[in-house]
Each structure stands twice: as structure tokens, then as C-alpha cells.
Coordinates of C-alpha atoms in Angstrom, one line a residue:
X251 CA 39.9 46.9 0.7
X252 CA 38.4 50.2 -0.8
X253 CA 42.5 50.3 -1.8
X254 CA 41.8 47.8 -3.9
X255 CA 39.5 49.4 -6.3
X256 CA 39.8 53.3 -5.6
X257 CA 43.8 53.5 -5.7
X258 CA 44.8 56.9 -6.9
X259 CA 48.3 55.9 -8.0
X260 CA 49.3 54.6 -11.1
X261 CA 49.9 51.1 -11.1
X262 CA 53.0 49.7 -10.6
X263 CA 55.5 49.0 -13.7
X264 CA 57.1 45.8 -14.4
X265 CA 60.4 44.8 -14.5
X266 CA 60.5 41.5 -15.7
X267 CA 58.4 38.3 -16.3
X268 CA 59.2 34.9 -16.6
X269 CA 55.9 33.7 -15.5
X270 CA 52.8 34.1 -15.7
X271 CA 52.2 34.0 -19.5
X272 CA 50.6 37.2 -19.8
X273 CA 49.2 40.1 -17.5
X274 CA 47.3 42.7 -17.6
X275 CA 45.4 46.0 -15.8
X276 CA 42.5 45.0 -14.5
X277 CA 42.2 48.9 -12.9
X278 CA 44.8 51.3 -11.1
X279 CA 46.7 49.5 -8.9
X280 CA 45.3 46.0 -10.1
X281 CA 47.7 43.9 -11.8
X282 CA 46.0 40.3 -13.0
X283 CA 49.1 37.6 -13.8
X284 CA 47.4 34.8 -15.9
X285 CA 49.5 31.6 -14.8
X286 CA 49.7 27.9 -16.2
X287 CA 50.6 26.6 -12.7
X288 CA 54.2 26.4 -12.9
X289 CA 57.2 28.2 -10.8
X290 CA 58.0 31.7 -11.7
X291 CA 58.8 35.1 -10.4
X292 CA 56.6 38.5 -11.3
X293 CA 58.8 41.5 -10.5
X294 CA 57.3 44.7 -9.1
X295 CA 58.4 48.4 -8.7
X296 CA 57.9 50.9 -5.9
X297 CA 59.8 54.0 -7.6
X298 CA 60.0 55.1 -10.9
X299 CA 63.7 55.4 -11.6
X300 CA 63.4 59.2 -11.6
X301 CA 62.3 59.7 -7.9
X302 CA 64.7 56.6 -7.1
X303 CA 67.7 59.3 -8.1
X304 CA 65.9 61.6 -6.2
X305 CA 66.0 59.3 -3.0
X306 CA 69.8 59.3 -3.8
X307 CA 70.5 55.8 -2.1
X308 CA 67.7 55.7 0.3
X309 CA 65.9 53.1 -1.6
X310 CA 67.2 50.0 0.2
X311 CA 65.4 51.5 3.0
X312 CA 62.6 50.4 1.4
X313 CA 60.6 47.4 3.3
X314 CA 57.6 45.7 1.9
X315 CA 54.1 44.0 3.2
X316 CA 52.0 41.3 1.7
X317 CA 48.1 41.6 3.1
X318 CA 49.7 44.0 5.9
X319 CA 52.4 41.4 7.3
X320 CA 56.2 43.2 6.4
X321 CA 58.3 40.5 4.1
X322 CA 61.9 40.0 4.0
X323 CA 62.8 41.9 0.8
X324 CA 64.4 45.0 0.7
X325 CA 64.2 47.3 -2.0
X326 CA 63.0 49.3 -4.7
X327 CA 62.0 45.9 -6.7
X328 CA 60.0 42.9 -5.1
X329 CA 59.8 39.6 -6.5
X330 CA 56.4 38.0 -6.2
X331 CA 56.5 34.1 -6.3
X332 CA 54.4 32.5 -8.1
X333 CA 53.5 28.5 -8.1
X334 CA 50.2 27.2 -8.8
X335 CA 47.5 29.6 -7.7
X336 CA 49.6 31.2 -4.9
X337 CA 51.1 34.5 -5.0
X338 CA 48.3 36.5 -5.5
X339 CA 47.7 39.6 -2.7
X340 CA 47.2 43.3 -1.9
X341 CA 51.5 44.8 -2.0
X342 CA 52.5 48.3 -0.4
X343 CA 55.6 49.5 -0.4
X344 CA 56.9 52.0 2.4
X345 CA 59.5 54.4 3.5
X346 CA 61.8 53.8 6.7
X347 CA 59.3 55.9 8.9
X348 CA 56.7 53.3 7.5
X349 CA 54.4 56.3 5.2
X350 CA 53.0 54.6 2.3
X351 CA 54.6 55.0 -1.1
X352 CA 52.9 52.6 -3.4
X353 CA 50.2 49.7 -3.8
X354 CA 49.1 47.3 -6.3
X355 CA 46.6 44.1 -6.0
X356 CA 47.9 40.8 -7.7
X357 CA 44.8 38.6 -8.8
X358 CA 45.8 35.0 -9.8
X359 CA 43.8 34.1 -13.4
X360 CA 44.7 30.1 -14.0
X361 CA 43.7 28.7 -17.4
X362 CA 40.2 26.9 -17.4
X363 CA 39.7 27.3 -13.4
X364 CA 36.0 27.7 -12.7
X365 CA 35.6 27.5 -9.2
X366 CA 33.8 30.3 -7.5
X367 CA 30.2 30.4 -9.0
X368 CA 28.8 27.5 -10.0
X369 CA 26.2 26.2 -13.0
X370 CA 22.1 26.5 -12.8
X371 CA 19.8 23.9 -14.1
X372 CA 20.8 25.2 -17.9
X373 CA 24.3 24.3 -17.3
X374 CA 24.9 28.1 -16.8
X375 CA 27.0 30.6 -15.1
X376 CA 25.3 33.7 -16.0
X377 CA 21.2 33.8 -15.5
X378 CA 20.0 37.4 -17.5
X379 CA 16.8 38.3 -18.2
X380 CA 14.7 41.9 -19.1
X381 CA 11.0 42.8 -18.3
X382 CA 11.0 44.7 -21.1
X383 CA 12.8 45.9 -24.3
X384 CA 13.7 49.6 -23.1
X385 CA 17.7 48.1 -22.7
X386 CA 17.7 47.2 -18.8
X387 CA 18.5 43.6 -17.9
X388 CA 19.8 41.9 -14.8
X389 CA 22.0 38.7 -14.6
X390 CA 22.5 36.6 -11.6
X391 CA 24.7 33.8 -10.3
X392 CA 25.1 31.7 -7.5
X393 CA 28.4 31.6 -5.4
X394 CA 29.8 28.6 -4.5
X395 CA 28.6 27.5 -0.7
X396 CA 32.3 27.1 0.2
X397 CA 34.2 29.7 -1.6
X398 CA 33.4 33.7 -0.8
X399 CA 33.3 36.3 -3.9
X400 CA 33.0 39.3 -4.9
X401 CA 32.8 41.2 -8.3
X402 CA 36.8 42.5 -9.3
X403 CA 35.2 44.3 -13.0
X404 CA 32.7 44.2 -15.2
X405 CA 32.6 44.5 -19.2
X406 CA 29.9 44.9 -21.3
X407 CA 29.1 45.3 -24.9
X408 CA 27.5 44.9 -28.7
X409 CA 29.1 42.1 -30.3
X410 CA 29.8 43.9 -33.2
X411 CA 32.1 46.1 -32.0
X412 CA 35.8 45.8 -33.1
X413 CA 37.3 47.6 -30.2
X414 CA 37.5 46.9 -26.5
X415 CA 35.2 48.7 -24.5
X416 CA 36.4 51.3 -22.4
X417 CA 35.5 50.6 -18.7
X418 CA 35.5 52.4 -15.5
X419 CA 33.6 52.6 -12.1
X420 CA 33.0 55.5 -10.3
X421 CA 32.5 56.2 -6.5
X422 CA 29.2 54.5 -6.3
X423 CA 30.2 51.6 -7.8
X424 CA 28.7 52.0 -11.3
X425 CA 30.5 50.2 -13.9
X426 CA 30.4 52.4 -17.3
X427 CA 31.9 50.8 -20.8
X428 CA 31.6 52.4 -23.9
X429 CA 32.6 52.1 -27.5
X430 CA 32.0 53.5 -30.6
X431 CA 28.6 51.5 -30.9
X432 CA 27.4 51.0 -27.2
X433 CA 27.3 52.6 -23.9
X434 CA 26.5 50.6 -21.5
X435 CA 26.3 51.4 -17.3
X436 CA 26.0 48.6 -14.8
X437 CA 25.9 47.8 -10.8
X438 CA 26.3 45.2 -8.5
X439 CA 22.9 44.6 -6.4
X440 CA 23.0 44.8 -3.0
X441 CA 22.5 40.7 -2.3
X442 CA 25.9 40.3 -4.2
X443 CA 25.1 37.7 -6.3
X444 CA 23.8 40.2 -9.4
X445 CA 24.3 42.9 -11.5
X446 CA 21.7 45.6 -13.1
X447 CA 22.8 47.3 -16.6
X448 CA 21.2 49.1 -18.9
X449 CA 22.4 50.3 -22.5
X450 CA 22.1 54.0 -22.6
X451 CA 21.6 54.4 -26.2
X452 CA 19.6 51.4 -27.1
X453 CA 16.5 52.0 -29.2
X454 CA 13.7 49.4 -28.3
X455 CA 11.8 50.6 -32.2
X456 CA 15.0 49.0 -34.0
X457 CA 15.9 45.3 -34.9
X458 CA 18.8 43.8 -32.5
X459 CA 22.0 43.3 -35.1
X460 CA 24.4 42.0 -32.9
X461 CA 24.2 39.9 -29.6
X462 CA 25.0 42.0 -26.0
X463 CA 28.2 40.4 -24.4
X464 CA 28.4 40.6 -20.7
X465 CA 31.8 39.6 -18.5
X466 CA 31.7 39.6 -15.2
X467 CA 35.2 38.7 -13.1
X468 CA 35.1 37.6 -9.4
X469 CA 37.4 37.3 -7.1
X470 CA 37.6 35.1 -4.1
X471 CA 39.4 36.5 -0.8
X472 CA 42.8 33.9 -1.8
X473 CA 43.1 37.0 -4.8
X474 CA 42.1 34.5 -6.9
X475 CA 40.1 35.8 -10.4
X476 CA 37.8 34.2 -12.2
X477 CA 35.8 35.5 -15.6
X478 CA 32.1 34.3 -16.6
X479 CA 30.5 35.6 -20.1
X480 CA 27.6 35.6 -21.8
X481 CA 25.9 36.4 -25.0
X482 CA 22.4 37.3 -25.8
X483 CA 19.9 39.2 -27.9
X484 CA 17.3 40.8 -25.8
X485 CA 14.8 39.1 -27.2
X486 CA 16.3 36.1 -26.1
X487 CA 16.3 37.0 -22.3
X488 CA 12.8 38.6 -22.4
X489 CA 10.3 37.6 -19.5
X490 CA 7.4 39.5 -19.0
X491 CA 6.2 40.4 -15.5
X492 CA 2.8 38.5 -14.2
X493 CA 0.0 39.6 -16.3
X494 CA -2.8 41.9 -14.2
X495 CA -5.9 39.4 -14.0
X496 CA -9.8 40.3 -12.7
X497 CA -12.8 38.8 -12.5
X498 CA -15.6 40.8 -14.3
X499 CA -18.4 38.1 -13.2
X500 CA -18.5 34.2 -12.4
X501 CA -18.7 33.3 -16.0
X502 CA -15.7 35.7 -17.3
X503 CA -13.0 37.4 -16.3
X504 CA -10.0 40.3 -17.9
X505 CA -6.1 41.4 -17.6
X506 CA -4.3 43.9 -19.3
X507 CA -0.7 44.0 -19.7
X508 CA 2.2 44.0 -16.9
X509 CA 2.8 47.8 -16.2
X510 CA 6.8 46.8 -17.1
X511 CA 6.2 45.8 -20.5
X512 CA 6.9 48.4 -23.4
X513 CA 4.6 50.2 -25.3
X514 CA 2.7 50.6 -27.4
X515 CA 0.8 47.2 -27.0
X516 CA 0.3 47.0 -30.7
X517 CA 3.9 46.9 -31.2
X518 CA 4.9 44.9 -28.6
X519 CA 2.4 42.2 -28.6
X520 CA 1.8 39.5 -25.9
X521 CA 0.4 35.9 -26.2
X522 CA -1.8 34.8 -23.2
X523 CA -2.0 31.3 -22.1
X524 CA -5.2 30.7 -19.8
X525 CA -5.9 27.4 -18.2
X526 CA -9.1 26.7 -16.5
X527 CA -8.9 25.1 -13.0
X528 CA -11.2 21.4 -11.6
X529 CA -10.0 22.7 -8.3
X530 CA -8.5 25.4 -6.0
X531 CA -5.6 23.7 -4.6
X532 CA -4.9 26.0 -1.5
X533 CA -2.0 24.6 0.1
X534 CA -0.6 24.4 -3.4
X535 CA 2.7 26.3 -3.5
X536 CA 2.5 26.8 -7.1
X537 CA -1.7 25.6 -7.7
X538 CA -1.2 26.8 -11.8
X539 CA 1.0 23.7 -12.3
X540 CA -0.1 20.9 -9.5
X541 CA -4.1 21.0 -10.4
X542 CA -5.7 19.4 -12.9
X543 CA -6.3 21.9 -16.1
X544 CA -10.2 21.7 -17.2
X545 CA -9.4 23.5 -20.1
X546 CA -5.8 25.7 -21.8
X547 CA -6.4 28.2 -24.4
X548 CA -4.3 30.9 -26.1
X549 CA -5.5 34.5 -26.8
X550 CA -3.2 36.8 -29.0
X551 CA -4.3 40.4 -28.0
X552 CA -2.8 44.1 -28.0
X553 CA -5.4 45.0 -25.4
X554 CA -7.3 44.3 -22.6
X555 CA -9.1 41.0 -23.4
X556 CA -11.9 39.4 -21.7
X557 CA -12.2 35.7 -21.4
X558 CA -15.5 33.5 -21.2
X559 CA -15.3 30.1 -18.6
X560 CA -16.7 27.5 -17.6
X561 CA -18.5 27.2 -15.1
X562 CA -17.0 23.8 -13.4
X563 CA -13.8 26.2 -13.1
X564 CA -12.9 27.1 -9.7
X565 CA -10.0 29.1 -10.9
X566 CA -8.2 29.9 -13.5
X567 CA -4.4 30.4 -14.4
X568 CA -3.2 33.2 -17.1
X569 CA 0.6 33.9 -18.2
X570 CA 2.3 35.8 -21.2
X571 CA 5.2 35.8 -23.4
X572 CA 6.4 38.2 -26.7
X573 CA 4.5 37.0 -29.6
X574 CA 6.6 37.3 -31.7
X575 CA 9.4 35.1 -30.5
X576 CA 10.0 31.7 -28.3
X577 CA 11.0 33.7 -25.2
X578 CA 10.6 33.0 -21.5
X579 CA 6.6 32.7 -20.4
X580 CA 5.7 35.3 -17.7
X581 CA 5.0 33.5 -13.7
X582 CA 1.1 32.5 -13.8
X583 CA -1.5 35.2 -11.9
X584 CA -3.9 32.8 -10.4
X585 CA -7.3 33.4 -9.6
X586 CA -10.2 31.9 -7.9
X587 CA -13.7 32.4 -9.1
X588 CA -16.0 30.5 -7.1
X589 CA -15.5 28.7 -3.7
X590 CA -16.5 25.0 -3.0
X591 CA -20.1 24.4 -3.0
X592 CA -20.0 21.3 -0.7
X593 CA -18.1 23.3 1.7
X594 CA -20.2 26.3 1.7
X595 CA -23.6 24.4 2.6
X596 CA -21.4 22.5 5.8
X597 CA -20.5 26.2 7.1
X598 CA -24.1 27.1 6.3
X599 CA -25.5 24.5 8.3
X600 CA -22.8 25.2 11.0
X601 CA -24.1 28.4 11.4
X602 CA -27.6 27.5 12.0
X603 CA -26.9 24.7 14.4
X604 CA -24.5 27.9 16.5
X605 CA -27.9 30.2 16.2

């Protein structure tokens, strides 16, 4: 299918349309036909007229394929069917001798068909979040366990621009889209079921005017299309990575901020969240939230902070988040400070009874 995305002739014109409703140029060669589920025809060209006059009459000669099997029309013109979600495919066009003289892909859109990824705990499509504020995010989906999909385009841009962005990808698969206010440059991660972006010209020192509007389209291997949005502010998305955390002795310890996060400190301040630990819980898979706290406190600091405990802790639990605003809190960094005392004198006597 590299065809499908990398075609290096124009795509082909239309000669009439009854149904779908609308369509549209998703890239060279890709021809998206939004449908309402009724009968119609879609009418593709091979030729333009011009080199049809040059073929003199050779055109009927014409044949064409659908997905590589040859079909029964003739032709300069082919007459795709389309009835419900059906019609959609990859169409070539060749001489008598069988060389290739043309290709498009037709992707089915159906109105309100959501079908190929499906919804998170926060009744979402689209998951995005950013370590940081430099203008890189990811977002993330999950595909449906019966349905295969991969991404057809990507759009992204600032909200408050009037025009559509201009997109393109380039050999490595690098989505770029750009308009007068935003330039942004995205790809698809290797798992599939992501994308990375960052917007080139974003300035982490300035307020965020306008929301960032991401579109991502999928398509399933039935040609099917599909197209999932989001809007967000930054700020909205942020999650810090886990905080650095020490032990400086058994009554205190210290962190210091994620390598990821922006700097300087004092302009991008965290809030810490410590909770103090009754126990270790070491088959815990996640011992911050399953033990009994002893004691949570907050810290506000630009620095590196040190923190007094108790001394019934046996660990202790420290996460951040912006300070400034009600974003995502950072995973915990746990920590243990002291081991069981109980369980230390049984292995000491152990080891007397062995000598």
C-alpha cells in the first residue's frame, strides 16, 4: 500500500456525483466520498480528455482492477457503486498490455460511524498529554480488538486560526501542517496506536490564547475512514514526569524536579504531595495508593526541598503537578526508609543459630 499514500500522480477528476453527499482529497490519489448510506454511483477518470484524443480511440481498451482483481468495465470512466459502507478500495486503471496509467484510493466516511477506536475511562477517543511546556505532546488511542487500523492523515492546529491548515507528509512519515499562526509536525509511533507532535514555533514564556486542535483519521483495511478530534490548552494536558526522590538520613529525605520539566523552576513551579508510609507493602503493585498513609502533606517549592518524617514511616510516597493550575498529578516515586524491625531481629537470630 505505499501507493496509497506516496502516489506521484494527480488524483483522479470526477465526472459526476449523485452520491455520496460530498468528497474530498484526503492526499494525491486519495479520494474520501462522505455517504449517508443510500444507493449511488461515484464516477472516476483514468485520462484527462487531452491524452484521451491523443489515444485516438484506444481508450475502450482500457480495463480496470479493484484491490488487484480486473472488473468488468471498460473504459476511460468507471463507475464506483456505492450502498451503505461498500464501495470503498485501492482503483488502477491500465493499458491493453496491462502498464499502469492511473490510481486513486476511495475511503468510505459515513455520518456519525465511530467504530475503529474506541472510548477510555473519560469517555474519550483521544488520550494527549506533555511532560513539559516546550510544545511536544503525544496522544494515544486504543483500536478496537476486532477491527484493524491504521492512521489515513493527520491535522493539527491553533484554534484561532481562520484558515485550514496546510498538511502534508513526507517520506518518513512526518505529518507537517501549517498556517499563518502555527506550524505544527507530527508522527505516528512505532506501536501504532499514537502520535508525537510538536509545535515548532510555540513559545513556552507566553500565555496559551487559543486551544491546540488535533484530528487524527483512521482507516480500517474495508477502506473505511473514520475522524477523531480533540481540543486542549497545554496546560490542560500537562503531567509531569516522576519526581527524583533520596534519602538524606532516616529522619529526612529530598527530590528535585523531573529532568523533563521546563525551566527555570521559579517560573515553572511544582507542588509536591508527600505521604508518609505505616508499612512497606512489597508485593504491592502500586504500594503509594494500597497502604495506609501515616501522614500527607504539600510542599510548594522552586527547588530542591528537603522533608523531615517520622519516624514510624517505613516509606514514603512523593508526586508533583504545575502549581499553578488543576493539571494531571505526576506517577508517585516511592521510597523505603527503614526495613521491618521485627523482621530484622528473626534474621539476626537466624544467623546466630547457622554460626
Amino acid at each position: 500500500m505505499s501507493s496509497f499514500i506516496f502516489g506521484i500522480i494527480l488524483a483522479l477528476p470526477l465526472i459526476s456525483c449523485e452520491n455520496p453527499r460530498r468528497h474530498w482529497t484526503l492526499l494525491p490519489n486519495i479520494l474520501v466520498m462522505d455517504v449517508d448510506g443510500t444507493l449511488g454511483q461515484q464516477a472516476l477518470s483514468c485520462l484527462e480528455p487531452e491524452d484521451v484524443m491523443k489515444r485516438d480511440n484506444q481508450s475502450q481498451d482500457i480495463f480496470w482492477k479493484r484491490n488487484g482483481e480486473e472488473q468488468a468495465q471498460r473504459g476511460n470512466s468507471f463507475l464506483v457503486t456505492l450502498e451503505e459502507s461498500m464501495g470503498g478500495g485501492n482503483y488502477t486503471c491500465h493499458s491493453k498490455n496491462g502498464s499502469l496509467l492511473n490510481h486513486t484510493v476511495v475511503l468510505i466516511n459515513k455520518d456519525g460511524t465511530k467504530r475503529i477506536l474506541v472510548k477510555d475511562d473519560q469517555e474519550d477517543y483521544l488520550k494527549c498529554s506533555t511532560q513539559n511546556y516546550s510544545g511536544e505532546f503525544r496522544c494515544s488511542w486504543t483500536w478496537h480488538s476486532s477491527r484493524v487500523g491504521k492512521v489515513a492523515f493527520i491535522t493539527a492546529q491553533r484554534v484561532s486560526d481562520y484558515s485550514d491548515p496546510l498538511c502534508s507528509v513526507d517520506t518518513r512519515k512526518r505529518w507537517m501542517c501549517s498556517t499563518g499562526q502555527s506550524n505544527f509536525s507530527c508522527s505516528v509511533l512505532d506501536s501504532g496506536n499514537g502520535i508525537s507532535c510538536v509545535e515548532r514555533n510555540h513559545c513556552p514564556y507566553t500565555e496559551e490564547s487559543q486551544q491546540i486542535h488535533i484530528t487524527v483519521h483512521v482507516k480500517t483495511e474495508h477502506f473505511l475512514l473514520e475522524n477523531y478530534s480533540k481540543h486542549f490548552y497545554l496546560s490542560e494536558i500537562v503531567k509531569p514526569d516522576k519526581v527524583r526522590i533520596g534519602k538524606v538520613n532516616t529522619t529526612a529525605i529530598e527530590w528535585c524536579y523531573p529532568s523533563s520539566w521546563s525551566s527555570p523552576y521559579s517560573y515553572f513551579p511544582l507542588t509536591f504531595q508527600i505521604t508518609q508510609l505505616r508499612g512497606r507493602c512489597g508485593r504491592c503493585d502500586d504500594p503509594c495508593a494500597q497502604s495506609k498513609a501515616l501522614k500527607t502533606s504539600t510542599v510548594h517549592s522552586a527547588d530542591i526541598c528537603q522533608f523531615a518524617v517520622k519516624r514510624r514511616a517505613k516509606a514514603v510516597c512523593v508526586r508533583a503537578r504545575d502549581a499553578f493550575c488543576n493539571s494531571q498529578w505526576s506517577e508517585w516515586s516511592h521510597m523505603r526508609l527503614r526495613g521491618n524491625g521485627r523482621k530484622n531481629k528473626k534474621s539476626k537470630l537466624q544467623n546466630k543459630q547457622q554460626a
